């Protein structure tokens, strides 16, 4: 019975469109493409860093806030070294199922020795809710 219901629902949805004439499948496909594009751009930025050290433990994400359907988080780096350093941070937003919704890279430059400095990470596209930001990768250089 459940399988028949799922097939019937799927068949019924194939003809559904939203207000702009898009089917659920095309909207989902566009969202997936946007996430892939953001992820590729973020990976490209991270790959440009040469000679950096893994510094994920130096970096924390603040609470998620929403403004005009975009999400943002304050990202704070704490420099444990005795010289000023820069951080390049990959920030991910995931839904409650662990699916990647968006990704961006934030640079935090000239963090003083033993000090902290913050930058704002913002989603590339409109997202609903306030999923937490996760530090995917952080490089101290």
Coordinates of C-alpha atoms in Angstrom, one line a residue:
X1 CA 0.0 0.0 0.0
X2 CA 2.8 2.5 0.9
X3 CA 4.7 1.7 -2.3
X4 CA 1.5 2.3 -4.3
X5 CA 0.9 5.6 -2.6
X6 CA 4.4 6.7 -3.2
X7 CA 4.2 5.8 -6.9
X8 CA 0.8 7.6 -7.1
X9 CA 2.2 10.7 -5.4
X10 CA 5.3 10.8 -7.6
X11 CA 3.2 10.3 -10.7
X12 CA 0.9 13.1 -9.6
X13 CA 3.7 15.5 -8.9
X14 CA 5.3 15.1 -12.3
X15 CA 2.7 17.5 -13.7
X16 CA 2.9 20.0 -10.8
X17 CA 4.4 23.4 -11.3
X18 CA 5.0 26.4 -9.0
X19 CA 3.9 30.0 -9.8
X20 CA 6.7 30.5 -12.3
X21 CA 5.9 27.2 -14.2
X22 CA 8.8 25.2 -12.7
X23 CA 8.3 21.6 -11.7
X24 CA 9.5 20.4 -8.3
X25 CA 12.2 18.4 -10.0
X26 CA 13.5 21.5 -11.9
X27 CA 13.6 23.6 -8.7
X28 CA 15.4 20.8 -6.9
X29 CA 17.8 20.5 -9.8
X30 CA 18.6 24.2 -9.8
X31 CA 19.1 24.2 -6.0
X32 CA 21.5 21.2 -6.4
X33 CA 23.4 23.0 -9.1
X34 CA 23.7 26.1 -6.9
X35 CA 25.1 24.1 -4.0
X36 CA 27.6 22.4 -6.4
X37 CA 28.7 25.7 -7.8
X38 CA 29.2 27.2 -4.3
X39 CA 31.1 24.1 -3.1
X40 CA 33.4 24.2 -6.2
X41 CA 34.1 27.9 -5.7
X42 CA 34.9 27.3 -2.1
X43 CA 37.2 24.4 -2.8
X44 CA 39.0 26.5 -5.4
X45 CA 39.6 29.3 -2.9
X46 CA 40.9 26.8 -0.3
X47 CA 43.2 25.1 -2.9
X48 CA 45.0 28.5 -3.6
X49 CA 46.5 28.4 0.0
X50 CA 50.0 27.0 -0.1
X51 CA 52.0 26.1 3.1
X52 CA 49.1 26.6 5.5
X53 CA 48.4 24.6 8.6
X54 CA 45.1 23.0 9.6
X55 CA 43.6 25.4 12.2
X56 CA 40.0 24.2 12.5
X57 CA 40.3 24.2 16.3
X58 CA 41.2 27.9 16.2
X59 CA 37.9 28.9 14.5
X60 CA 34.4 29.1 15.8
X61 CA 31.0 30.0 14.2
X62 CA 28.6 32.2 16.0
X63 CA 24.8 31.7 15.9
X64 CA 23.0 31.8 12.6
X65 CA 21.1 35.0 11.8
X66 CA 18.8 35.7 8.9
X67 CA 18.5 39.0 7.0
X68 CA 16.5 39.3 3.7
X69 CA 16.4 35.5 3.4
X70 CA 20.1 35.2 3.5
X71 CA 21.9 33.6 6.5
X72 CA 25.0 34.9 8.1
X73 CA 27.3 33.9 10.9
X74 CA 30.1 35.7 12.7
X75 CA 33.2 33.5 12.3
X76 CA 35.9 34.1 14.9
X77 CA 39.5 33.0 14.7
X78 CA 41.7 32.9 17.8
X79 CA 45.5 33.0 17.0
X80 CA 47.5 30.8 19.4
X81 CA 50.8 31.8 17.8
X82 CA 53.3 34.5 18.6
X83 CA 53.0 36.3 15.3
X84 CA 50.1 37.8 13.2
X85 CA 48.5 35.3 10.9
X86 CA 45.7 35.0 8.3
X87 CA 43.0 32.5 8.3
X88 CA 41.0 31.1 5.3
X89 CA 37.8 29.3 6.5
X90 CA 35.4 27.1 4.6
X91 CA 31.9 27.6 6.1
X92 CA 29.1 25.1 5.4
X93 CA 25.4 25.3 6.2
X94 CA 23.6 22.0 6.4
X95 CA 19.9 21.0 7.0
X96 CA 18.9 18.8 9.9
X97 CA 19.5 15.7 7.7
X98 CA 23.1 16.7 7.0
X99 CA 22.5 17.7 3.4
X100 CA 24.7 20.6 2.3
X101 CA 22.6 23.8 1.6
X102 CA 25.4 26.2 0.9
X103 CA 29.1 26.9 1.4
X104 CA 31.4 29.9 1.3
X105 CA 34.9 30.9 2.1
X106 CA 35.8 33.7 4.6
X107 CA 39.2 35.3 5.0
X108 CA 40.2 36.7 8.4
X109 CA 43.4 38.7 7.9
X110 CA 46.1 39.8 10.3
X111 CA 44.8 38.1 13.5
X112 CA 47.2 39.4 16.1
X113 CA 49.4 37.1 18.2
X114 CA 47.3 35.6 21.0
X115 CA 44.3 37.6 19.8
X116 CA 41.0 37.1 18.1
X117 CA 39.4 38.6 15.0
X118 CA 36.0 38.0 13.3
X119 CA 34.5 38.2 9.8
X120 CA 31.0 37.6 8.6
X121 CA 30.1 34.5 6.5
X122 CA 27.0 34.8 4.4
X123 CA 25.1 32.3 2.2
X124 CA 25.1 32.8 -1.6
X125 CA 21.4 32.1 -1.9
X126 CA 18.2 32.5 0.0
X127 CA 17.7 29.8 2.6
X128 CA 14.8 29.3 5.0
X129 CA 15.2 28.6 8.7
X130 CA 18.4 29.1 10.6
X131 CA 20.6 26.1 10.2
X132 CA 23.9 26.3 12.1
X133 CA 27.1 27.1 10.3
X134 CA 29.8 24.5 10.4
X135 CA 33.5 25.1 10.0
X136 CA 34.4 22.7 7.2
X137 CA 38.0 23.6 7.0
X138 CA 40.3 26.3 8.4
X139 CA 43.8 27.1 7.3
X140 CA 46.2 29.3 9.2
X141 CA 48.8 30.9 6.9

